[in-house]
Amino acid sequence: MELDKIIVSLLGFGGIGFIGWFFFGKKASSNAVEVGDAITIQVSGGYAPATIQLQKDKKTTITFHRTDPSSCLEEVVLSDFKIRKFLPLNKDISIEITPQKAGEFPFVCGMNMFHGKIIVK
Amino acid sequence: MSEIKETFSLKGMHCASCVRVNERALKNVQGVKDAVVNLAAETAMVTYDANTASLDSMKNAVKKFGYSLFRQDLEDGSEGAKEIYQLRRKVAVGAFAGVLILWGSFPFIMDYSPLFLRNFYIQFILASIVQFWVGLDFYKTTYNSLRNRLANMDVLVALGTSAAYIFSTAVTFFPHLFTRLSISPEPYFDVAAIVITLILLGRLLEARAKAGTSTAIKKLLGLQAKTARIVKDGKERDIPIEEVQVGDILRVRPGEKIPVDGIITEGQSAIDEAMVTGESIPVEKGIQDSVIGATMNKSGTFLYKATKIGKETMLGQIIKLVQEAQGSRAPIQKLADTVSSYFVPIVMMIAVLTFVIWYLFGPEPSFSYALITAITVLIIACPCAMGLATPTAVMVGVGKAASFGILIRDAESLQKAQGITTVVFDKTGTLTRGKPEVTDIIVARGPVASFPPTSARSSLASSNELRASRNPSTSTTPRVENAILQVAASLERGSEHPLAEAIVQKAESENLTFVQVLKFQAIAGHGIEGLIKEKKAVLGNRRLMEREKIVIDEMLPAVEKLENEGKTVMLLGFDGRLSGLVAVADILKDSSRAGVDALHRIGIETVMITGDNERTARAIGEKAGITRILANVLPEDKEREIRTIQHEKKAVAMVGDGVNDAPALAASDVGIAMGSGTDVAIEAADITLINKEITSVAKAVLLSKKTMRIIKQNLFWAFGYNVILIPVAAGVLYPFFGLLLSPILASAAMALSSVSVITNSLRLKNVNV
């Protein structure tokens, strides 16, 4: 095999391995942020913080602030709380939830590409 | 201390200085920690201590300067017109630049282009505008996503178009390098520019189509009245609906919308409630009747007291329920959700693999083939269609149902409703009107002298129905019939049985007075007894008469005849002898027969469940068209009966009133409750029929079937699209047919795939059920 083909093959398979590691590999653990009465989640290429911890039976205000223009992120869905909200760019959108049971509840973008998590204790 | 951050609506601002004035005014209120006013959105986000600062104090603070602040009311689910405008501008610029590049570079048509358009440097400038201004958002999202080690469709577009753009730029500025590597120095600026433009065009169409999925909420919001006419201190004035408080007295004139929910205190009118409840015939209402906000007053003028405002009104609850259902997730979506979370990285891997395979095994120029096929793979992949397949259909389906007066709790209920094989109806209040009426009073042939003298003010039975139903075999005067009614009603006054109310009401309508009953006692499953003028009076079924050893033979034919007509018969015994009977019937709703027939037409079995005896139940069931009858079922046993039917491997929907039937509704696969009053959120119910029409049951099932069919079509299309077209883009057809997909065609297909899924969902708006 010619040298260029060997290089392309090595780079190609290396690239595939890298993509797998980059997206599916173990990511630096994102610690859950404990929330008191309210929290603001930045929506930009995902959610920051992506994992928040709430207290059971306590009303909490979650404010989403989207700065990312992607239409993927223009909606946030908390299906366990039956909430689907449009997030206008650069605006605060607040929702109030009072979790009735403990557990982990995901929140996702309208197309389910970006994920966050609410841990209720 | 309980600190709250709340966004209020703030009206009356027109310049930036208004912002400062309001912020200062709000911050000066005791207990307010911070206030941020947004001129464009007309909102004030206030952080305050709820124990110290009140809404009124904040209202007053801004009112001094001529502004009005109030709680944000029913929210509109659609914003983003600004983003659509921005998108449109970018598509226009991209299309203009893209077409110029294409004209100067595409074989054949380039022969007719001005020379300067064939210049690679000019193409580079035009492509750069598209790449970095029109396509800027793709880069922003890619940067944000990769920082979080996540990827979405924008990453694929940014990667694909960047590959084309970078290669073309390199070819433009350093063509000799590529010639030396035997790579044709042909730029692909047209690919980069057109792909970005087409994908943005797809997004524009998608945004427009998506706006159509939430029109149900917009329509419901549009029903609200804008103002209310308040009557205070003898004066009337119009106020914004947001300022109406519970307890306010409001006037509604003919042709006006009723602003909020309440109870009529003066006057009467016919009210068209179709827009909220789906009830097609205007309803006559008078003093003490409740009225629903957003419905239309047709004829009279009336005053009413506001009892529910804002989100508490029936319309507010409907909107909340529809919004919640639209935010829920259907179980069928699970596979698409799992696939889409791995989708983009896998597509990236396939693109790299495609490049390697074409470079190793492709024909010359293999680099160009490898590059173009890898770009095509990145561009054609469409995770959005998978993500949109279910929620868009659920949104339209749930909204459509609401327009029929059918409220579906969530997407899961919608999915379950499509598989229903058996519908069990509760009788009273569901198939029937739930307001039993006395239809017959028959006096026994024997002497009635032992009866206490009637003290009726009116001695004649006035009801035509009563006269018509008088048993010809019994010769008696209306006075004696009234005596029977009087004794029966006096006994029933102490009873809580639903039929008791009918007898008492009948006595009242005949202006009869009640006689004193001593030692009243209800005998479960039999009837009631008491002492009247020191003599024992009993009212109840045949079992009670047997117990009391009262002979009823002479009336048996009449009893059976009445029961066969679906009437409940109560025999009256007085002083050890049979005196007569009172028959009570609950009239079948007008829509019951049609509703049951509609279910049969779509192959759904119907069952009626009731506490009535077999004969009465059968008679009612026959009128309604139901053959399977579960009679003599005590309320607490309904749940068990539902489970028994479920054991026959049937998916059961229970239709009941939502209050007494709550356990049975919860036990069924789909609980369907008839709406009661202005409370629409019935906890145990998956589906609430606010129009109380039996025909809505079949409509709900049909609509769920159609919604699920659309979802399945969408998912099939979205999966099929990717499963078929990604390999085609990678070039699997090339070895057999010499076919390769152009990246421009790929981007057009990709742009249309999401739009087609949404457009398919929107078809639900026009379905007839």
mmCIF file of C-alpha atoms in Angstrom, chain B residues 401-700:
data_model
loop_
_atom_site.group_PDB
_atom_site.id
_atom_site.type_symbol
_atom_site.label_atom_id
_atom_site.label_comp_id
_atom_site.label_asym_id
_atom_site.label_seq_id
_atom_site.Cartn_x
_atom_site.Cartn_y
_atom_site.Cartn_z
ATOM 1 C CA ALA B 401 -58.977 17.239 20.730
ATOM 2 C CA ALA B 402 -59.324 20.348 22.919
ATOM 3 C CA SER B 403 -61.246 22.056 20.134
ATOM 4 C CA PHE B 404 -63.844 19.248 20.423
ATOM 5 C CA GLY B 405 -64.076 19.675 24.200
ATOM 6 C CA ILE B 406 -61.881 16.601 24.771
ATOM 7 C CA LEU B 407 -58.986 17.176 27.163
ATOM 8 C CA ILE B 408 -56.250 14.568 27.003
ATOM 9 C CA ARG B 409 -54.037 14.463 30.080
ATOM 10 C CA ASP B 410 -50.781 13.486 28.428
ATOM 11 C CA ALA B 411 -49.185 11.817 25.428
ATOM 12 C CA GLU B 412 -49.227 8.451 27.193
ATOM 13 C CA SER B 413 -53.022 8.643 27.593
ATOM 14 C CA LEU B 414 -53.292 9.504 23.920
ATOM 15 C CA GLN B 415 -51.213 6.465 23.017
ATOM 16 C CA LYS B 416 -53.221 4.165 25.288
ATOM 17 C CA ALA B 417 -56.578 5.406 23.967
ATOM 18 C CA GLN B 418 -55.822 4.147 20.466
ATOM 19 C CA GLY B 419 -55.672 0.529 21.663
ATOM 20 C CA ILE B 420 -59.010 0.522 23.491
ATOM 21 C CA THR B 421 -61.170 -2.541 22.734
ATOM 22 C CA THR B 422 -63.923 -2.127 25.307
ATOM 23 C CA VAL B 423 -65.660 0.933 26.709
ATOM 24 C CA VAL B 424 -67.470 0.573 30.024
ATOM 25 C CA PHE B 425 -70.071 3.248 30.737
ATOM 26 C CA ASP B 426 -71.316 4.143 34.147
ATOM 27 C CA LYS B 427 -75.067 4.657 33.845
ATOM 28 C CA THR B 428 -76.142 7.488 36.104
ATOM 29 C CA GLY B 429 -74.871 10.872 35.030
ATOM 30 C CA THR B 430 -72.892 9.401 32.144
ATOM 31 C CA LEU B 431 -75.321 7.678 29.784
ATOM 32 C CA THR B 432 -78.221 9.352 31.544
ATOM 33 C CA ARG B 433 -78.646 12.978 32.498
ATOM 34 C CA GLY B 434 -78.034 12.124 36.150
ATOM 35 C CA LYS B 435 -81.147 13.994 37.204
ATOM 36 C CA PRO B 436 -83.810 11.350 37.885
ATOM 37 C CA GLU B 437 -87.416 12.445 37.567
ATOM 38 C CA VAL B 438 -90.660 10.969 38.938
ATOM 39 C CA THR B 439 -92.494 9.525 35.952
ATOM 40 C CA ASP B 440 -95.331 7.497 37.445
ATOM 41 C CA ILE B 441 -97.371 7.367 40.655
ATOM 42 C CA ILE B 442 -99.780 4.470 40.893
ATOM 43 C CA VAL B 443 -102.247 3.911 43.698
ATOM 44 C CA ALA B 444 -103.040 0.381 44.869
ATOM 45 C CA ARG B 445 -106.509 -0.946 44.304
ATOM 46 C CA GLY B 446 -107.189 -1.579 47.983
ATOM 47 C CA PRO B 447 -108.683 0.916 50.417
ATOM 48 C CA VAL B 448 -106.572 3.903 51.168
ATOM 49 C CA ALA B 449 -108.656 5.193 53.998
ATOM 50 C CA SER B 450 -105.888 4.556 56.461
ATOM 51 C CA PHE B 451 -103.857 7.297 54.839
ATOM 52 C CA PRO B 452 -103.254 10.480 56.735
ATOM 53 C CA PRO B 453 -105.292 13.351 55.266
ATOM 54 C CA THR B 454 -103.176 15.297 52.816
ATOM 55 C CA SER B 455 -102.346 18.818 53.753
ATOM 56 C CA ALA B 456 -101.489 19.745 50.226
ATOM 57 C CA ARG B 457 -102.102 23.298 49.156
ATOM 58 C CA SER B 458 -102.634 22.039 45.662
ATOM 59 C CA SER B 459 -104.687 18.936 45.439
ATOM 60 C CA LEU B 460 -104.402 18.200 41.731
ATOM 61 C CA ALA B 461 -101.489 16.642 39.980
ATOM 62 C CA SER B 462 -100.650 19.106 37.309
ATOM 63 C CA SER B 463 -98.060 17.210 35.393
ATOM 64 C CA ASN B 464 -99.205 15.845 32.058
ATOM 65 C CA GLU B 465 -96.655 13.109 32.404
ATOM 66 C CA LEU B 466 -98.273 12.026 35.640
ATOM 67 C CA ARG B 467 -101.748 11.947 34.182
ATOM 68 C CA ALA B 468 -100.548 10.094 31.148
ATOM 69 C CA SER B 469 -98.840 7.481 33.215
ATOM 70 C CA ARG B 470 -101.722 6.823 35.557
ATOM 71 C CA ASN B 471 -102.526 3.169 35.638
ATOM 72 C CA PRO B 472 -105.969 2.699 34.098
ATOM 73 C CA SER B 473 -106.568 -0.363 36.216
ATOM 74 C CA THR B 474 -106.529 1.714 39.355
ATOM 75 C CA SER B 475 -109.389 4.020 39.910
ATOM 76 C CA THR B 476 -108.377 6.836 42.133
ATOM 77 C CA THR B 477 -108.307 10.569 42.283
ATOM 78 C CA PRO B 478 -105.262 12.783 41.862
ATOM 79 C CA ARG B 479 -105.723 13.675 45.487
ATOM 80 C CA VAL B 480 -104.768 10.138 46.490
ATOM 81 C CA GLU B 481 -101.780 10.145 44.135
ATOM 82 C CA ASN B 482 -100.624 13.286 45.835
ATOM 83 C CA ALA B 483 -101.094 11.646 49.190
ATOM 84 C CA ILE B 484 -98.740 8.859 48.082
ATOM 85 C CA LEU B 485 -96.232 11.367 46.782
ATOM 86 C CA GLN B 486 -96.495 13.323 50.009
ATOM 87 C CA VAL B 487 -95.783 10.308 52.218
ATOM 88 C CA ALA B 488 -92.997 9.091 49.938
ATOM 89 C CA ALA B 489 -91.365 12.535 49.826
ATOM 90 C CA SER B 490 -91.687 12.999 53.592
ATOM 91 C CA LEU B 491 -89.870 9.702 54.102
ATOM 92 C CA GLU B 492 -87.228 10.419 51.439
ATOM 93 C CA ARG B 493 -86.409 13.829 52.897
ATOM 94 C CA GLY B 494 -84.112 12.099 55.358
ATOM 95 C CA SER B 495 -82.484 9.910 52.723
ATOM 96 C CA GLU B 496 -79.277 10.537 50.806
ATOM 97 C CA HIS B 497 -80.227 8.223 47.964
ATOM 98 C CA PRO B 498 -79.917 9.928 44.524
ATOM 99 C CA LEU B 499 -83.498 8.977 43.698
ATOM 100 C CA ALA B 500 -84.766 10.611 46.894
ATOM 101 C CA GLU B 501 -84.038 14.051 45.503
ATOM 102 C CA ALA B 502 -86.302 13.367 42.523
ATOM 103 C CA ILE B 503 -89.239 12.455 44.757
ATOM 104 C CA VAL B 504 -88.711 15.414 47.103
ATOM 105 C CA GLN B 505 -88.422 17.797 44.156
ATOM 106 C CA LYS B 506 -91.589 16.402 42.617
ATOM 107 C CA ALA B 507 -93.483 16.951 45.890
ATOM 108 C CA GLU B 508 -92.153 20.500 46.081
ATOM 109 C CA SER B 509 -93.188 21.200 42.496
ATOM 110 C CA GLU B 510 -96.687 20.004 43.364
ATOM 111 C CA ASN B 511 -96.702 22.406 46.328
ATOM 112 C CA LEU B 512 -97.130 19.567 48.802
ATOM 113 C CA THR B 513 -96.148 20.038 52.421
ATOM 114 C CA PHE B 514 -94.154 17.406 54.245
ATOM 115 C CA VAL B 515 -95.554 15.447 57.156
ATOM 116 C CA GLN B 516 -93.563 14.610 60.254
ATOM 117 C CA VAL B 517 -91.640 11.355 60.152
ATOM 118 C CA LEU B 518 -90.407 9.766 63.355
ATOM 119 C CA LYS B 519 -87.858 6.973 63.793
ATOM 120 C CA PHE B 520 -86.562 7.338 60.219
ATOM 121 C CA GLN B 521 -84.244 4.559 59.195
ATOM 122 C CA ALA B 522 -82.501 3.595 55.961
ATOM 123 C CA ILE B 523 -82.287 -0.143 55.334
ATOM 124 C CA ALA B 524 -79.321 -0.788 53.013
ATOM 125 C CA GLY B 525 -80.298 -2.540 49.809
ATOM 126 C CA HIS B 526 -83.992 -2.352 50.668
ATOM 127 C CA GLY B 527 -85.306 1.180 51.190
ATOM 128 C CA ILE B 528 -86.435 3.347 54.074
ATOM 129 C CA GLU B 529 -88.918 3.269 56.927
ATOM 130 C CA GLY B 530 -90.397 5.632 59.517
ATOM 131 C CA LEU B 531 -93.419 6.381 61.635
ATOM 132 C CA ILE B 532 -96.089 8.728 60.308
ATOM 133 C CA LYS B 533 -98.983 9.497 62.661
ATOM 134 C CA GLU B 534 -97.752 6.551 64.784
ATOM 135 C CA LYS B 535 -98.144 4.152 61.872
ATOM 136 C CA LYS B 536 -95.276 2.444 60.085
ATOM 137 C CA ALA B 537 -94.557 3.684 56.560
ATOM 138 C CA VAL B 538 -92.061 1.863 54.318
ATOM 139 C CA LEU B 539 -90.763 2.826 50.868
ATOM 140 C CA GLY B 540 -88.484 0.598 48.880
ATOM 141 C CA ASN B 541 -88.055 -2.396 46.620
ATOM 142 C CA ARG B 542 -89.745 -5.765 46.541
ATOM 143 C CA ARG B 543 -87.290 -7.182 49.059
ATOM 144 C CA LEU B 544 -88.458 -4.576 51.579
ATOM 145 C CA MET B 545 -92.083 -5.503 50.995
ATOM 146 C CA GLU B 546 -91.271 -9.191 51.523
ATOM 147 C CA ARG B 547 -89.484 -8.306 54.739
ATOM 148 C CA GLU B 548 -92.465 -6.342 55.926
ATOM 149 C CA LYS B 549 -94.796 -9.151 54.773
ATOM 150 C CA ILE B 550 -96.767 -6.756 52.562
ATOM 151 C CA VAL B 551 -98.516 -8.458 49.676
ATOM 152 C CA ILE B 552 -97.798 -6.806 46.338
ATOM 153 C CA ASP B 553 -99.322 -9.291 43.918
ATOM 154 C CA GLU B 554 -101.922 -6.871 42.548
ATOM 155 C CA MET B 555 -99.218 -4.409 41.499
ATOM 156 C CA LEU B 556 -96.693 -6.911 40.136
ATOM 157 C CA PRO B 557 -97.692 -6.497 36.458
ATOM 158 C CA ALA B 558 -97.372 -2.708 36.778
ATOM 159 C CA VAL B 559 -93.983 -3.049 38.535
ATOM 160 C CA GLU B 560 -92.598 -5.326 35.832
ATOM 161 C CA LYS B 561 -93.941 -3.122 33.076
ATOM 162 C CA LEU B 562 -92.263 -0.045 34.568
ATOM 163 C CA GLU B 563 -88.982 -1.886 35.129
ATOM 164 C CA ASN B 564 -89.016 -3.059 31.552
ATOM 165 C CA GLU B 565 -89.228 0.587 30.583
ATOM 166 C CA GLY B 566 -85.994 1.219 32.510
ATOM 167 C CA LYS B 567 -87.670 2.857 35.490
ATOM 168 C CA THR B 568 -86.794 2.299 39.123
ATOM 169 C CA VAL B 569 -89.887 1.348 41.119
ATOM 170 C CA MET B 570 -90.351 2.139 44.813
ATOM 171 C CA LEU B 571 -93.301 0.559 46.568
ATOM 172 C CA LEU B 572 -95.021 2.322 49.430
ATOM 173 C CA GLY B 573 -96.421 0.326 52.321
ATOM 174 C CA PHE B 574 -98.449 2.008 55.038
ATOM 175 C CA ASP B 575 -99.679 0.372 58.188
ATOM 176 C CA GLY B 576 -98.865 -3.077 56.851
ATOM 177 C CA ARG B 577 -100.650 -2.680 53.504
ATOM 178 C CA LEU B 578 -99.560 -1.752 50.045
ATOM 179 C CA SER B 579 -100.609 1.794 49.203
ATOM 180 C CA GLY B 580 -99.021 2.363 45.825
ATOM 181 C CA LEU B 581 -95.769 2.941 44.006
ATOM 182 C CA VAL B 582 -93.607 5.728 42.765
ATOM 183 C CA ALA B 583 -91.524 5.169 39.609
ATOM 184 C CA VAL B 584 -88.445 7.229 38.958
ATOM 185 C CA ALA B 585 -86.410 7.318 35.748
ATOM 186 C CA ASP B 586 -83.189 8.908 34.731
ATOM 187 C CA ILE B 587 -83.535 10.022 31.129
ATOM 188 C CA LEU B 588 -80.946 8.937 28.577
ATOM 189 C CA LYS B 589 -78.801 11.763 27.208
ATOM 190 C CA ASP B 590 -79.542 12.721 23.612
ATOM 191 C CA SER B 591 -76.020 11.805 22.540
ATOM 192 C CA SER B 592 -75.894 8.378 24.265
ATOM 193 C CA ARG B 593 -77.302 6.205 21.499
ATOM 194 C CA ALA B 594 -75.296 7.969 18.787
ATOM 195 C CA GLY B 595 -72.145 7.766 20.925
ATOM 196 C CA VAL B 596 -72.542 4.029 21.529
ATOM 197 C CA ASP B 597 -73.319 3.381 17.854
ATOM 198 C CA ALA B 598 -70.213 5.333 16.842
ATOM 199 C CA LEU B 599 -68.087 3.086 19.074
ATOM 200 C CA HIS B 600 -69.653 -0.050 17.604
ATOM 201 C CA ARG B 601 -68.894 1.234 14.107
ATOM 202 C CA ILE B 602 -65.176 1.324 14.927
ATOM 203 C CA GLY B 603 -65.313 -2.168 16.382
ATOM 204 C CA ILE B 604 -65.324 -1.280 20.061
ATOM 205 C CA GLU B 605 -67.417 -3.329 22.476
ATOM 206 C CA THR B 606 -69.596 -1.412 24.948
ATOM 207 C CA VAL B 607 -70.628 -2.355 28.477
ATOM 208 C CA MET B 608 -72.919 -0.603 30.967
ATOM 209 C CA ILE B 609 -72.264 -0.817 34.687
ATOM 210 C CA THR B 610 -74.913 0.171 37.224
ATOM 211 C CA GLY B 611 -76.315 -0.458 40.664
ATOM 212 C CA ASP B 612 -79.808 -0.829 39.182
ATOM 213 C CA ASN B 613 -81.586 -4.169 39.048
ATOM 214 C CA GLU B 614 -81.106 -6.330 35.985
ATOM 215 C CA ARG B 615 -84.481 -5.533 34.392
ATOM 216 C CA THR B 616 -84.210 -1.748 34.699
ATOM 217 C CA ALA B 617 -80.581 -1.837 33.609
ATOM 218 C CA ARG B 618 -81.368 -3.948 30.549
ATOM 219 C CA ALA B 619 -84.152 -1.588 29.521
ATOM 220 C CA ILE B 620 -81.816 1.450 29.711
ATOM 221 C CA GLY B 621 -78.995 -0.479 28.047
ATOM 222 C CA GLU B 622 -81.301 -1.455 25.204
ATOM 223 C CA LYS B 623 -82.278 2.166 24.618
ATOM 224 C CA ALA B 624 -78.613 3.122 24.540
ATOM 225 C CA GLY B 625 -77.743 0.202 22.251
ATOM 226 C CA ILE B 626 -75.627 -1.613 24.842
ATOM 227 C CA THR B 627 -76.108 -5.348 25.202
ATOM 228 C CA ARG B 628 -73.556 -6.291 27.822
ATOM 229 C CA ILE B 629 -74.969 -5.110 31.143
ATOM 230 C CA LEU B 630 -73.393 -5.363 34.559
ATOM 231 C CA ALA B 631 -76.321 -4.758 36.916
ATOM 232 C CA ASN B 632 -76.610 -4.727 40.717
ATOM 233 C CA VAL B 633 -72.984 -3.562 41.014
ATOM 234 C CA LEU B 634 -72.296 -1.641 44.193
ATOM 235 C CA PRO B 635 -70.130 1.485 43.717
ATOM 236 C CA GLU B 636 -67.206 -0.098 45.549
ATOM 237 C CA ASP B 637 -67.332 -3.161 43.249
ATOM 238 C CA LYS B 638 -67.020 -1.260 39.966
ATOM 239 C CA GLU B 639 -63.242 -1.357 40.145
ATOM 240 C CA ARG B 640 -63.344 -5.174 40.498
ATOM 241 C CA GLU B 641 -65.644 -5.486 37.484
ATOM 242 C CA ILE B 642 -63.212 -3.417 35.399
ATOM 243 C CA ARG B 643 -60.375 -5.751 36.382
ATOM 244 C CA THR B 644 -62.500 -8.775 35.465
ATOM 245 C CA ILE B 645 -62.993 -7.397 31.937
ATOM 246 C CA GLN B 646 -59.267 -6.614 31.717
ATOM 247 C CA HIS B 647 -58.582 -10.297 32.501
ATOM 248 C CA GLU B 648 -60.390 -11.127 29.252
ATOM 249 C CA LYS B 649 -57.329 -9.556 27.588
ATOM 250 C CA LYS B 650 -59.226 -6.427 26.754
ATOM 251 C CA ALA B 651 -58.024 -2.850 26.920
ATOM 252 C CA VAL B 652 -60.733 -1.105 28.868
ATOM 253 C CA ALA B 653 -61.790 2.511 28.958
ATOM 254 C CA MET B 654 -64.104 3.440 31.801
ATOM 255 C CA VAL B 655 -66.407 6.412 31.281
ATOM 256 C CA GLY B 656 -67.722 7.898 34.505
ATOM 257 C CA ASP B 657 -68.294 11.091 36.423
ATOM 258 C CA GLY B 658 -64.791 11.302 37.852
ATOM 259 C CA VAL B 659 -65.921 11.679 41.445
ATOM 260 C CA ASN B 660 -67.837 8.551 42.510
ATOM 261 C CA ASP B 661 -66.127 6.492 39.837
ATOM 262 C CA ALA B 662 -62.569 7.580 40.602
ATOM 263 C CA PRO B 663 -61.316 4.086 41.649
ATOM 264 C CA ALA B 664 -62.846 2.470 38.541
ATOM 265 C CA LEU B 665 -61.408 5.205 36.319
ATOM 266 C CA ALA B 666 -57.977 4.677 37.851
ATOM 267 C CA ALA B 667 -58.206 0.881 37.462
ATOM 268 C CA SER B 668 -59.123 1.078 33.773
ATOM 269 C CA ASP B 669 -56.537 1.385 31.004
ATOM 270 C CA VAL B 670 -57.960 4.749 30.038
ATOM 271 C CA GLY B 671 -60.166 6.633 32.469
ATOM 272 C CA ILE B 672 -62.585 8.998 30.743
ATOM 273 C CA ALA B 673 -64.400 11.487 32.983
ATOM 274 C CA MET B 674 -67.354 13.658 32.169
ATOM 275 C CA GLY B 675 -66.481 17.234 33.083
ATOM 276 C CA SER B 676 -68.122 18.572 36.197
ATOM 277 C CA GLY B 677 -68.813 22.268 36.588
ATOM 278 C CA THR B 678 -65.858 24.506 35.995
ATOM 279 C CA ASP B 679 -63.206 22.109 37.329
ATOM 280 C CA VAL B 680 -61.638 20.491 34.328
ATOM 281 C CA ALA B 681 -58.645 18.794 35.916
ATOM 282 C CA ILE B 682 -60.059 15.492 37.091
ATOM 283 C CA GLU B 683 -57.241 13.659 38.821
ATOM 284 C CA ALA B 684 -58.189 10.054 38.064
ATOM 285 C CA ALA B 685 -58.991 10.712 34.417
ATOM 286 C CA ASP B 686 -56.758 10.271 31.390
ATOM 287 C CA ILE B 687 -59.318 12.047 29.250
ATOM 288 C CA THR B 688 -61.904 14.612 30.354
ATOM 289 C CA LEU B 689 -64.945 15.337 28.204
ATOM 290 C CA ILE B 690 -65.885 18.903 29.069
ATOM 291 C CA ASN B 691 -68.840 18.858 26.691
ATOM 292 C CA LYS B 692 -70.255 15.777 28.503
ATOM 293 C CA GLU B 693 -71.259 14.290 25.150
ATOM 294 C CA ILE B 694 -71.095 10.494 24.797
ATOM 295 C CA THR B 695 -70.246 10.930 21.121
ATOM 296 C CA SER B 696 -66.934 12.428 22.264
ATOM 297 C CA VAL B 697 -65.737 9.014 23.477
ATOM 298 C CA ALA B 698 -65.557 7.663 19.930
ATOM 299 C CA LYS B 699 -64.079 10.967 18.773
ATOM 300 C CA ALA B 700 -61.318 10.703 21.383
#
